[in-house]
Coordinates of C-alpha atoms and ligand atoms in Angstrom, one line a residue:
M18 CA -15.4 -0.5 1.3
C19 CA -14.1 0.9 -2.0
G20 CA -10.8 0.2 -3.5
I21 CA -8.0 2.2 -4.7
V22 CA -5.1 1.5 -6.9
G23 CA -2.3 4.0 -8.1
Y24 CA 0.8 3.6 -10.2
V25 CA 3.8 5.7 -11.2
G26 CA 6.6 3.8 -13.0
H27 CA 8.2 2.9 -16.3
R28 CA 5.5 0.5 -17.5
P29 CA 2.0 1.0 -19.0
A30 CA -0.3 2.0 -16.2
L31 CA -3.6 0.9 -17.7
P32 CA -2.9 -3.1 -17.2
I33 CA -1.7 -2.8 -13.9
L34 CA -4.6 -0.4 -12.7
L35 CA -7.2 -2.7 -14.2
E36 CA -5.7 -6.0 -12.8
G37 CA -5.5 -4.3 -9.5
L38 CA -9.2 -3.0 -9.8
H39 CA -10.2 -7.0 -10.4
R40 CA -8.5 -7.7 -7.3
L41 CA -10.3 -5.2 -5.4
E42 CA -13.4 -5.4 -6.5
Y43 CA -14.7 -7.7 -3.7
R44 CA -14.4 -4.6 -1.8
G45 CA -17.3 -2.7 -3.5
Y46 CA -18.5 -3.2 -7.0
D47 CA -21.0 -0.6 -7.8
S48 CA -18.9 1.3 -10.2
A49 CA -15.5 1.6 -11.3
G50 CA -13.1 4.3 -12.9
I51 CA -9.6 5.0 -14.2
A52 CA -7.5 8.2 -14.8
L53 CA -4.2 8.3 -16.6
V54 CA -2.1 11.1 -17.4
G55 CA -0.1 11.2 -20.6
S56 CA 0.7 14.0 -23.1
R57 CA -2.9 15.0 -23.6
G58 CA -3.4 15.6 -19.8
I59 CA -5.6 13.6 -17.7
E60 CA -8.1 11.1 -19.5
T61 CA -10.9 9.7 -17.2
F62 CA -12.9 6.3 -18.1
K63 CA -15.7 5.4 -15.5
R64 CA -18.6 3.4 -15.5
S65 CA -21.4 2.3 -13.1
G66 CA -21.5 -1.4 -12.8
R67 CA -18.5 -3.8 -12.7
V68 CA -15.0 -3.5 -13.5
R69 CA -15.6 -5.5 -16.6
D70 CA -18.2 -2.7 -17.7
L71 CA -15.5 -0.2 -17.4
E72 CA -13.2 -2.6 -19.6
S73 CA -15.8 -2.4 -22.3
I74 CA -15.6 1.5 -22.9
L75 CA -11.8 1.3 -23.0
P76 CA -10.9 -0.2 -26.5
A77 CA -11.6 2.9 -28.3
A78 CA -9.3 5.0 -26.5
R79 CA -6.5 2.2 -25.6
A80 CA -4.1 2.9 -28.3
R81 CA -4.0 6.6 -27.3
I82 CA -3.6 5.9 -23.3
R83 CA -1.3 2.6 -23.4
R84 CA 1.8 4.4 -23.1
A85 CA 0.6 6.5 -20.0
T86 CA 2.9 5.5 -17.1
T87 CA 1.0 7.3 -14.2
G88 CA -2.4 6.6 -13.0
I89 CA -5.1 6.1 -10.6
A90 CA -8.3 3.8 -10.3
H91 CA -11.2 3.0 -8.0
T92 CA -14.1 0.6 -7.4
R93 CA -16.9 2.1 -5.6
W94 CA -19.4 1.1 -2.8
A95 CA -21.8 4.0 -2.8
T96 CA -22.2 6.1 0.4
H97 CA -23.0 9.6 -1.2
G98 CA -24.9 9.7 -4.2
A99 CA -26.4 6.7 -6.0
P100 CA -24.2 4.3 -7.9
S101 CA -23.9 5.9 -11.7
D102 CA -21.4 7.0 -14.4
R103 CA -21.0 10.6 -13.0
N104 CA -20.7 9.6 -9.4
A105 CA -18.0 6.8 -10.0
H106 CA -14.5 8.2 -9.5
P107 CA -11.8 9.2 -10.3
H108 CA -13.1 13.1 -9.9
L109 CA -11.6 16.0 -11.5
D110 CA -11.5 19.6 -10.6
R111 CA -13.2 22.2 -13.1
H112 CA -10.3 22.4 -15.2
G113 CA -9.6 18.9 -15.4
R114 CA -6.0 19.2 -13.8
I115 CA -6.5 17.4 -10.6
A116 CA -7.9 13.8 -10.4
I117 CA -8.5 12.1 -7.2
V118 CA -9.9 8.8 -6.1
H119 CA -11.2 8.9 -2.5
N120 CA -12.5 6.1 0.1
G121 CA -14.1 7.3 3.2
I122 CA -16.5 10.1 3.9
I123 CA -15.9 13.8 3.9
E124 CA -17.8 14.9 7.0
N125 CA -18.1 18.8 6.1
A126 CA -18.6 18.0 2.4
A127 CA -21.6 20.2 2.3
A128 CA -19.9 23.3 3.7
L129 CA -17.2 22.8 1.6
R130 CA -19.3 22.5 -1.4
A131 CA -21.1 25.8 -0.4
R132 CA -17.8 27.3 -0.3
L133 CA -16.4 26.2 -3.4
A134 CA -19.7 26.9 -5.2
L135 CA -19.2 30.9 -4.2
D136 CA -16.2 30.6 -6.1
G137 CA -17.8 29.4 -9.1
V138 CA -17.1 25.5 -9.1
E139 CA -20.0 23.6 -10.8
F140 CA -20.2 20.1 -9.5
A141 CA -20.3 17.3 -11.9
S142 CA -21.5 14.6 -9.3
E143 CA -23.4 14.4 -6.2
T144 CA -20.5 12.9 -3.9
D145 CA -18.5 14.2 -1.0
S146 CA -15.3 13.2 -2.9
E147 CA -15.5 15.6 -5.7
V148 CA -15.0 18.5 -3.2
L149 CA -11.4 17.2 -2.6
A150 CA -10.4 17.5 -6.3
H151 CA -11.5 21.2 -6.5
L152 CA -10.1 21.9 -3.0
I153 CA -6.7 20.7 -4.0
A154 CA -6.6 22.5 -7.3
A155 CA -7.5 25.8 -5.4
M156 CA -4.4 25.8 -3.4
P157 CA -1.6 27.7 -4.3
A158 CA 1.1 26.2 -7.2
G159 CA 3.8 24.4 -6.0
R160 CA 4.5 20.8 -4.9
L161 CA 1.6 18.6 -5.2
V162 CA 2.2 17.0 -1.8
D163 CA 2.0 20.7 -0.4
A164 CA -1.1 21.5 -2.0
V165 CA -3.0 18.3 -1.0
R166 CA -1.5 18.6 2.5
A167 CA -3.0 22.3 2.5
A168 CA -6.5 21.1 1.1
L169 CA -6.6 18.2 3.8
Q170 CA -6.4 20.6 6.7
L171 CA -9.6 22.0 5.5
V172 CA -11.1 18.7 5.6
T173 CA -13.3 16.7 8.5
G174 CA -13.7 13.0 7.8
A175 CA -11.9 9.7 6.7
Y176 CA -10.2 9.3 3.6
G177 CA -7.9 7.0 1.9
L178 CA -6.9 9.3 -1.1
A179 CA -4.7 9.1 -4.2
V180 CA -4.3 12.6 -6.2
M181 CA -2.8 13.1 -9.8
D182 CA -1.8 16.3 -11.2
A183 CA -1.6 16.7 -15.1
E184 CA 1.0 19.2 -14.7
R185 CA 3.3 16.7 -12.7
P186 CA 2.8 13.5 -14.7
D187 CA 5.7 11.6 -12.8
T188 CA 4.2 12.1 -9.2
L189 CA 1.2 10.6 -7.3
V190 CA 0.2 11.4 -3.9
V191 CA -1.7 9.5 -1.2
A192 CA -3.2 10.3 1.9
R193 CA -4.6 8.3 4.7
N194 CA -7.1 9.3 7.6
G195 CA -9.3 6.4 8.8
S196 CA -9.0 4.4 5.5
P197 CA -6.0 2.2 4.7
V198 CA -3.5 3.2 2.1
V199 CA -0.5 0.7 1.4
L200 CA 2.3 1.4 -0.9
G201 CA 4.1 -1.1 -2.8
I202 CA 7.9 -0.6 -3.6
G203 CA 9.0 -1.9 -6.9
E204 CA 12.2 -1.7 -9.0
R205 CA 11.8 1.8 -10.8
E206 CA 8.1 2.1 -10.0
M207 CA 5.6 2.6 -7.0
F208 CA 2.3 1.3 -6.3
A209 CA -0.5 2.3 -3.9
A210 CA -3.7 0.5 -3.0
S211 CA -6.4 0.4 -0.2
D212 CA -5.3 -3.4 0.1
T213 CA -2.4 -5.4 -0.1
A214 CA -4.4 -7.7 -2.3
A215 CA -3.7 -5.4 -5.2
L216 CA 0.1 -5.2 -5.0
V217 CA 1.2 -8.9 -4.3
R218 CA 1.4 -9.6 -7.9
H219 CA 3.9 -6.9 -8.2
T220 CA 5.8 -6.7 -5.1
S221 CA 6.2 -8.3 -1.7
Q222 CA 7.4 -5.0 0.1
V223 CA 4.7 -2.8 1.5
V224 CA 4.4 0.2 3.6
H225 CA 1.2 0.9 5.7
L226 CA 0.7 4.7 6.2
D227 CA -0.7 5.9 9.3
D228 CA -3.9 8.2 10.1
G229 CA -2.9 11.9 9.4
E230 CA 0.2 10.6 7.1
L231 CA 0.8 11.5 3.2
A232 CA 3.2 10.1 0.7
E233 CA 4.5 11.3 -2.4
L234 CA 5.5 8.6 -4.9
R235 CA 7.6 8.8 -7.8
A236 CA 9.0 6.0 -10.0
D237 CA 12.4 5.9 -8.1
G238 CA 10.9 6.1 -4.5
Y239 CA 8.8 7.6 -1.8
E240 CA 8.9 10.3 0.9
T241 CA 6.2 10.3 3.5
S242 CA 5.0 13.1 6.0
T243 CA 2.6 14.1 8.3
L244 CA -0.2 16.5 7.8
E245 CA 1.6 19.3 9.4
G246 CA 4.5 18.6 7.1
G247 CA 6.8 17.0 9.1
P248 CA 8.8 13.9 7.6
T249 CA 8.1 10.1 8.9
V250 CA 10.4 7.1 8.5
K251 CA 8.7 4.0 7.5
T252 CA 10.0 0.4 7.7
P253 CA 8.7 -1.9 4.7
L254 CA 7.1 -5.2 5.5
T255 CA 7.4 -8.4 3.6
V256 CA 4.1 -9.9 2.5
T257 CA 4.1 -13.5 2.3
W258 CA 0.9 -14.1 0.4
A259 CA 1.3 -15.9 -2.7
A260 CA -0.4 -14.3 -5.7
E261 CA -2.2 -17.6 -6.5
A262 CA -3.8 -17.5 -3.2
L263 CA -6.0 -14.6 -4.6
D264 CA -7.0 -16.4 -7.8
K265 CA -10.1 -18.8 -7.8
G266 CA -8.1 -21.5 -9.6
S267 CA -10.6 -24.0 -10.8
Y268 CA -13.3 -22.9 -8.5
G269 CA -16.7 -21.2 -9.6
H270 CA -16.7 -19.0 -6.4
F271 CA -13.9 -17.6 -4.0
M272 CA -16.4 -18.7 -1.3
R273 CA -16.3 -22.3 -2.3
K274 CA -12.6 -22.1 -2.6
E275 CA -12.1 -20.6 0.8
I276 CA -14.5 -23.4 2.4
D277 CA -12.2 -26.0 0.9
E278 CA -9.1 -24.3 2.0
Q279 CA -10.2 -24.9 5.6
P280 CA -8.0 -27.9 6.8
D281 CA -4.9 -26.1 5.5
A282 CA -5.9 -22.9 6.8
V283 CA -6.3 -24.2 10.3
R284 CA -3.2 -26.1 10.0
R285 CA -1.6 -22.7 9.5
T286 CA -3.3 -21.2 12.3
L287 CA -2.0 -24.2 14.5
T288 CA 1.4 -24.4 13.1
G289 CA 4.3 -24.0 15.7
R290 CA 1.8 -22.9 18.4
L291 CA 1.0 -26.5 20.2
D292 CA 3.3 -27.3 23.1
H293 CA 3.4 -30.9 23.6
R294 CA 5.5 -30.8 26.7
F295 CA 3.5 -28.5 28.9
H296 CA 0.1 -29.4 27.0
T297 CA -0.4 -25.9 26.1
S298 CA -0.2 -23.2 23.6
R299 CA 2.6 -21.1 22.4
L300 CA 1.6 -17.6 21.6
G301 CA 4.7 -15.3 21.0
G302 CA 2.7 -12.4 19.8
L303 CA 0.9 -11.8 23.1
E304 CA 3.6 -9.8 25.0
L305 CA 2.0 -10.6 28.2
D306 CA 4.0 -12.8 30.6
P307 CA 2.1 -15.5 32.8
R308 CA 2.2 -12.9 35.7
A309 CA 0.3 -10.3 33.6
L310 CA -2.1 -12.8 32.4
L311 CA -3.0 -14.2 35.9
E312 CA -4.1 -10.8 36.9
I313 CA -6.9 -10.7 34.2
R314 CA -10.2 -10.9 35.8
R315 CA -12.7 -10.5 32.9
V316 CA -12.0 -10.7 29.0
K317 CA -14.2 -8.5 26.9
I318 CA -14.1 -9.4 22.8
L319 CA -14.8 -6.7 20.2
G320 CA -15.7 -7.4 16.5
C321 CA -18.4 -7.1 14.1
G322 CA -20.7 -9.7 12.0
S323 CA -18.6 -13.0 11.8
A324 CA -15.6 -11.8 13.7
W325 CA -18.0 -10.9 16.7
I326 CA -19.6 -14.4 16.5
A327 CA -16.4 -16.0 16.3
G328 CA -15.5 -14.0 19.6
T329 CA -18.6 -15.1 21.2
I330 CA -17.3 -18.9 20.6
G331 CA -14.1 -17.6 21.9
A332 CA -15.9 -16.1 25.1
H333 CA -17.2 -19.7 25.6
L334 CA -13.8 -21.3 25.3
I335 CA -12.2 -19.0 27.4
E336 CA -14.9 -19.5 30.3
Q337 CA -14.7 -23.1 30.1
L338 CA -11.0 -23.6 29.9
A339 CA -9.7 -20.7 32.0
R340 CA -12.5 -19.7 34.2
I341 CA -12.2 -16.2 33.4
P342 CA -15.5 -14.4 32.9
A343 CA -15.5 -13.6 29.0
H344 CA -17.8 -11.8 26.7
A345 CA -18.2 -10.7 23.6
E346 CA -19.9 -7.7 22.0
P347 CA -20.4 -6.1 18.7
A348 CA -17.6 -3.4 18.6
S349 CA -20.0 -1.0 16.8
E350 CA -22.3 -0.9 19.9
F351 CA -19.6 -0.7 22.2
R352 CA -18.0 2.3 21.0
Y353 CA -21.0 4.4 21.2
R354 CA -22.0 3.4 24.8
N355 CA -19.4 5.3 26.7
P356 CA -18.2 1.9 28.0
V357 CA -16.4 1.5 31.3
I358 CA -13.0 0.2 31.0
E359 CA -11.4 -1.8 33.4
P360 CA -7.7 -2.3 34.4
D361 CA -7.8 -6.2 35.3
C362 CA -10.0 -6.6 32.0
L363 CA -8.2 -8.0 28.8
Y364 CA -9.9 -6.5 25.5
I365 CA -9.6 -8.7 22.6
A366 CA -10.2 -6.8 19.0
V367 CA -11.2 -9.6 16.4
S368 CA -11.0 -8.7 12.8
Q369 CA -10.3 -10.7 9.3
S370 CA -9.1 -7.5 7.3
G371 CA -7.8 -5.6 10.5
E372 CA -9.6 -2.4 8.7
T373 CA -13.3 -2.6 10.0
F374 CA -13.9 0.9 11.2
D375 CA -16.1 0.2 14.1
T376 CA -13.6 -2.3 15.6
L377 CA -10.8 0.0 15.0
A378 CA -12.7 2.8 16.8
A379 CA -13.5 0.5 19.7
V380 CA -9.7 -0.5 19.9
Q381 CA -9.0 3.3 20.1
E382 CA -11.6 3.9 22.7
V383 CA -10.1 1.3 24.8
T384 CA -6.5 2.5 24.6
R385 CA -7.5 6.2 25.2
K386 CA -9.1 5.1 28.4
G387 CA -5.9 3.1 29.3
G388 CA -7.6 -0.6 28.8
Q389 CA -4.9 -3.4 27.4
V390 CA -6.1 -4.7 24.3
L391 CA -4.7 -7.5 21.8
G392 CA -5.8 -8.3 18.3
I393 CA -7.1 -11.7 16.9
V394 CA -6.6 -10.5 13.2
N395 CA -5.8 -12.1 9.8
V396 CA -4.1 -9.4 7.5
V397 CA -0.6 -8.7 8.8
G398 CA 0.2 -5.3 9.3
S399 CA -3.4 -4.0 9.0
S400 CA -4.8 -1.1 10.9
I401 CA -6.4 -3.1 14.0
A402 CA -3.2 -5.3 14.2
R403 CA -0.8 -2.1 14.3
A404 CA -3.4 -0.3 16.7
C405 CA -3.2 -3.3 19.0
G406 CA 0.4 -3.8 18.7
R407 CA 0.2 -7.5 20.0
G408 CA -1.9 -10.4 19.7
I409 CA -2.3 -13.6 17.5
Y410 CA -2.5 -13.6 13.8
V411 CA -4.9 -16.0 12.4
H412 CA -2.8 -17.0 9.2
A413 CA -6.0 -18.1 7.2
G414 CA -4.4 -16.5 4.0
P415 CA -6.1 -14.2 2.1
E416 CA -9.9 -14.2 2.2
V417 CA -11.6 -12.6 -0.9
S418 CA -15.3 -13.9 -0.6
V419 CA -17.5 -11.3 1.1
V420 CA -18.9 -14.1 2.9
S421 CA -16.2 -15.0 5.4
T422 CA -15.6 -18.8 5.9
K423 CA -12.0 -19.7 6.2
A424 CA -11.2 -16.6 8.5
M425 CA -14.1 -17.4 10.9
T426 CA -12.9 -20.9 11.3
C427 CA -9.5 -19.8 12.1
T428 CA -10.0 -17.2 14.2
A429 CA -12.4 -19.7 16.5
T430 CA -9.2 -21.9 16.4
A431 CA -7.1 -18.8 17.4
F432 CA -9.4 -18.3 20.3
A433 CA -8.9 -22.0 21.4
L434 CA -5.2 -21.5 21.3
L435 CA -5.6 -18.6 23.5
A436 CA -8.3 -20.3 26.0
L437 CA -5.7 -23.2 26.5
H438 CA -2.8 -20.9 27.1
L439 CA -5.0 -19.1 29.8
G440 CA -6.3 -22.3 31.1
R441 CA -3.0 -24.0 31.5
I442 CA -1.5 -20.6 33.3
R443 CA -4.5 -21.2 35.7
D444 CA -6.3 -24.4 36.7
L445 CA -6.8 -26.4 33.7
A446 CA -5.0 -29.8 34.4
P447 CA -2.2 -30.9 32.2
T448 CA -4.3 -34.0 31.0
E449 CA -7.1 -31.5 30.0
G450 CA -4.3 -29.6 28.3
Q451 CA -3.5 -32.9 26.4
R452 CA -7.0 -33.8 25.7
L453 CA -7.3 -30.3 23.9
V454 CA -3.9 -30.2 22.2
A455 CA -4.8 -33.7 20.6
A456 CA -8.4 -32.3 19.7
L457 CA -6.8 -29.3 18.2
E458 CA -4.6 -31.5 16.0
A459 CA -7.4 -33.3 14.7
L460 CA -9.4 -30.4 13.2
P461 CA -7.9 -30.3 9.8
G462 CA -8.5 -33.9 9.1
Q463 CA -11.9 -33.6 10.6
I464 CA -13.0 -30.5 8.8
A465 CA -11.8 -32.3 5.5
S466 CA -14.0 -35.2 6.3
I467 CA -16.8 -32.7 6.7
L468 CA -16.4 -31.1 3.2
A469 CA -16.4 -34.7 1.9
D470 CA -20.1 -34.6 2.8
E471 CA -20.9 -31.7 0.4
P472 CA -23.3 -34.0 -1.9
A473 CA -25.6 -34.7 1.3
I474 CA -25.5 -31.0 2.2
A475 CA -26.5 -29.6 -1.2
A476 CA -29.2 -31.8 -1.1
I477 CA -30.5 -30.5 1.9
A478 CA -30.0 -27.2 0.4
Q479 CA -32.5 -27.5 -2.2
T480 CA -35.2 -27.9 0.3
F481 CA -34.5 -24.5 1.7
A482 CA -34.2 -22.7 -1.6
G483 CA -38.0 -22.5 -1.9
V484 CA -38.8 -21.1 1.5
S485 CA -39.3 -17.6 2.9
N486 CA -38.0 -17.8 6.0
A487 CA -35.5 -20.2 8.2
Y488 CA -34.5 -20.5 11.8
F489 CA -31.5 -21.5 13.4
V490 CA -31.3 -22.5 17.0
G491 CA -28.6 -23.8 19.5
R492 CA -27.8 -23.7 23.3
A493 CA -24.7 -22.4 25.2
R494 CA -21.8 -23.1 22.9
G495 CA -24.3 -23.9 20.1
Y496 CA -25.9 -20.7 19.7
P497 CA -23.0 -18.9 18.1
V498 CA -23.3 -21.5 15.5
A499 CA -26.7 -20.9 14.9
L500 CA -26.0 -17.1 14.6
E501 CA -23.0 -17.7 12.1
G502 CA -25.3 -20.3 10.3
A503 CA -28.2 -17.6 9.8
L504 CA -25.7 -14.9 9.2
K505 CA -24.2 -16.8 6.0
L506 CA -27.6 -17.9 4.9
K507 CA -29.0 -14.4 4.7
E508 CA -25.9 -12.6 3.5
V509 CA -25.4 -15.0 0.4
S510 CA -28.7 -16.4 -0.5
Y511 CA -30.9 -13.3 0.9
L512 CA -33.1 -15.9 2.4
H513 CA -34.4 -14.4 5.7
A514 CA -32.8 -16.3 8.3
E515 CA -32.7 -15.7 12.1
A516 CA -30.7 -17.3 15.0
Y517 CA -32.2 -17.6 18.6
P518 CA -31.0 -19.3 21.6
A519 CA -32.9 -22.7 21.7
S520 CA -33.8 -21.8 25.2
E521 CA -35.4 -18.6 24.2
L522 CA -37.7 -20.3 21.6
K523 CA -40.9 -20.8 24.0
H524 CA -40.5 -16.9 24.9
G525 CA -41.7 -15.7 21.5
P526 CA -40.2 -16.9 18.5
L527 CA -42.2 -20.1 18.5
A528 CA -45.1 -18.2 17.4
L529 CA -43.2 -17.9 13.9
I530 CA -42.8 -21.9 13.5
E531 CA -45.2 -23.5 10.8
A532 CA -45.1 -26.2 8.4
A533 CA -43.2 -24.1 5.6
T534 CA -40.7 -22.8 8.1
P535 CA -37.3 -25.1 8.3
T536 CA -35.3 -24.5 11.7
V537 CA -31.7 -25.9 11.9
V538 CA -31.1 -27.2 15.5
V539 CA -27.3 -27.2 16.4
L540 CA -27.5 -30.5 18.3
P541 CA -24.0 -31.6 19.6
R542 CA -24.1 -34.8 21.7
D543 CA -22.9 -33.1 24.8
A544 CA -24.6 -32.3 28.4
L545 CA -27.3 -30.3 26.7
F546 CA -28.4 -32.9 24.0
A547 CA -31.6 -34.0 26.0
K548 CA -32.4 -30.4 26.4
N549 CA -31.9 -29.8 22.5
L550 CA -34.2 -32.8 21.7
S551 CA -37.1 -31.0 23.9
T552 CA -36.6 -28.2 21.7
I553 CA -37.1 -30.3 18.4
E554 CA -40.2 -31.7 20.0
E555 CA -41.5 -28.1 20.6
I556 CA -40.9 -27.3 16.9
H557 CA -42.5 -30.8 15.5
A558 CA -45.5 -29.9 17.6
R559 CA -45.9 -27.0 15.4
Q560 CA -45.5 -28.8 12.3
G561 CA -42.1 -27.2 11.9
P562 CA -39.7 -29.3 9.8
V563 CA -36.1 -29.6 11.5
V564 CA -32.7 -30.1 10.2
V565 CA -30.1 -31.1 12.7
V566 CA -26.2 -30.4 12.6
T567 CA -25.1 -33.2 15.1
H568 CA -22.7 -35.9 15.9
P569 CA -23.0 -39.7 14.7
G570 CA -25.2 -42.0 16.6
P571 CA -28.8 -43.0 17.0
L572 CA -31.3 -39.8 17.1
P573 CA -34.3 -40.8 19.2
I574 CA -36.5 -38.3 16.8
A575 CA -37.0 -38.5 13.1
V576 CA -36.2 -35.2 11.5
A577 CA -36.3 -33.8 8.2
G578 CA -32.7 -33.6 7.5
R579 CA -29.5 -34.4 9.4
I580 CA -25.9 -33.5 8.8
D581 CA -23.2 -35.2 10.9
V582 CA -19.8 -33.9 11.9
P583 CA -17.1 -35.7 13.7
Q584 CA -17.1 -35.4 17.4
S585 CA -14.2 -33.1 18.8
A586 CA -13.4 -32.2 22.4
P587 CA -16.5 -30.7 23.5
E588 CA -15.2 -27.3 24.0
L589 CA -14.1 -27.4 20.1
D590 CA -17.4 -28.7 18.7
P591 CA -18.6 -25.4 17.6
I592 CA -15.6 -25.1 15.2
L593 CA -16.5 -28.1 13.3
L594 CA -20.6 -27.8 13.7
N595 CA -20.2 -24.3 11.7
V596 CA -18.5 -26.1 8.6
P597 CA -21.4 -27.6 7.2
L598 CA -23.6 -24.4 7.5
Q599 CA -21.3 -22.7 5.2
L600 CA -21.8 -25.4 2.5
L601 CA -25.6 -25.2 3.2
A602 CA -25.6 -21.4 2.7
Y603 CA -23.4 -21.7 -0.4
H604 CA -25.8 -24.4 -2.1
V605 CA -29.1 -22.5 -1.1
A606 CA -27.4 -19.4 -3.0
L607 CA -26.4 -21.5 -6.0
A608 CA -29.8 -22.9 -6.2
K609 CA -31.4 -19.5 -5.8
G610 CA -28.9 -18.2 -8.5
R611 CA -27.3 -15.5 -6.4
D612 CA -23.9 -13.9 -7.4
V613 CA -22.2 -15.7 -4.6
D614 CA -19.0 -13.7 -4.4
R615 CA -20.6 -10.4 -4.7
P616 CA -23.9 -10.5 -2.4
R617 CA -25.8 -7.3 -2.9
N618 CA -25.4 -4.3 -0.6
L619 CA -22.5 -5.8 1.0
A620 CA -18.5 -5.2 0.9
K621 CA -15.4 -7.2 2.1
S622 CA -14.5 -4.7 4.5
V623 CA -16.3 -2.1 6.2
T624 CA -14.0 0.8 6.7
V625 CA -16.7 3.4 7.1
E626 CA -18.9 4.3 10.1
Ligands
AGP704 C1 -19.0 -12.1 7.2 O1 -19.7 -13.1 6.5 C2 -19.2 -10.9 6.9 N1 -19.3 -10.6 5.6 C3 -19.1 -9.8 8.0 O2 -20.0 -10.0 8.9 C4 -17.6 -9.7 8.5 O3 -17.4 -10.8 9.2 C5 -17.5 -8.3 9.4 O4 -17.9 -7.2 8.5 C6 -16.3 -8.0 10.1 O5 -15.2 -8.0 9.1 P1 -13.8 -7.9 9.5 O6 -13.5 -9.5 10.1 O7 -12.8 -8.0 8.3 O8 -13.4 -7.0 10.7

């Protein structure tokens, strides 16, 4: 949730760390801090608020610290201790020799604090993280990496950690257990970060640490080892993201930019994966041959938030096209209920970041029990992608906005490719495959035409800005569209929005409908069109205003608002019906003056439990 950046090399560390913090601010943004090691030992600067607030306290010290070539930095999303200057990272030991920045939660922090207090340590913050600085400082003198290793052997919990020692200004040590750490390899310089986004401006060569691994970084290279002390061998990966993809360009918000990027992003998801000869899809990363795929009797999809909802769209696609029973469940629920793992079930972990703790834990639970799991993931080389070892990369490009848009659309598209593949191995006829391949190819252009309708969607958004509640309903494959529409709206505009299956309305939620409560009805022109019209009648009978997301053509009922999307193959309709609801949420947020790219209380990737 928080962001870490570290640098050791030949250039001034300060601008590199600040730039990295700006890149990572989307991960957590309640306080930020920097520590640099120079001739006067370690100097720290920290501030609650945004990175720009931290920058405002630097000018006085800039001349003094500008030559420091080693440093660590942090942007925080508070877990232990309120957001404040004193709780901001980096934290120091009592002599100011060791500085640390930490992501994750130290579970035995209370016991460690009590033990350190007996040795006379006075704590400067309420955080669990501070114990790490004192513990490392208390270890026998020697190599910093050995002191960190010895301290971590006393720690239970999750960490992504970067450590600096005033007495060894040419060295940084980083460690990982449950919270990502990536090394960046430069020319006579090394970088470390919790997220590749902070590195791509400087290098395309990265190394992902595994859980239980440490690394010692110097300007001329790095060494990795395990918590037990054995050396490890790592193979660097090449990152293909262009640094510009992480800039807002001429857009006011990353969310709006990423909504606009969807035609190109979906094109990337599809590139090289459509097979016109056999009317199917080619998915090399599955590493399951047709015989193994034929043996699958059930599909279970696991993810959180929008990734889970994309999985719900995926479950419908797999059931419809491949006739395999499929179901999506929040990964966070699955992992806690001692799930039954079936040998003929295919488990699919879905994640944009590839770092969501609950989803990673669900993958580990499935593999521990001998289940077969594959990943549908956006970030190449991320923890979930590596834990699954096979699957489909979504190729949406970097998603910076906390509110997921293009990754959701591309993930749903990746599910369509998988469903087509599974279907064509089974009973889906070639003509049906042909119909779907054509429909998939049409998606980018159709999304572009929806985006062109923005002014009409923005006008409807104005009518939502003044209400206190909104409902979203959809049937069957329309229900995940309603779920995602409500999630987007509440995340970015803080308007209370709930989604229900349309068929459930009369079993309770109808009691909430009144003249001041708009309902968005997902109304594709499919076999359930008439049923959805009856739902609208029920809402109208309670004076509820209705906005429909539908396909072109006459509507037998007058509605308060109407958004049209082009018709696709019915199975793919959810992908298109979802897009205008992203724009709706964006414009409601703008009308309500919300901080679109930094919604309150949220972080881009939830790497804690
Ligand atoms: C989506 O808008 C959210 N911010 C959130 O629900 C997100 O989808 C969820 O936390 C899962 O993230 P992941 O895809 O990176 O695993």
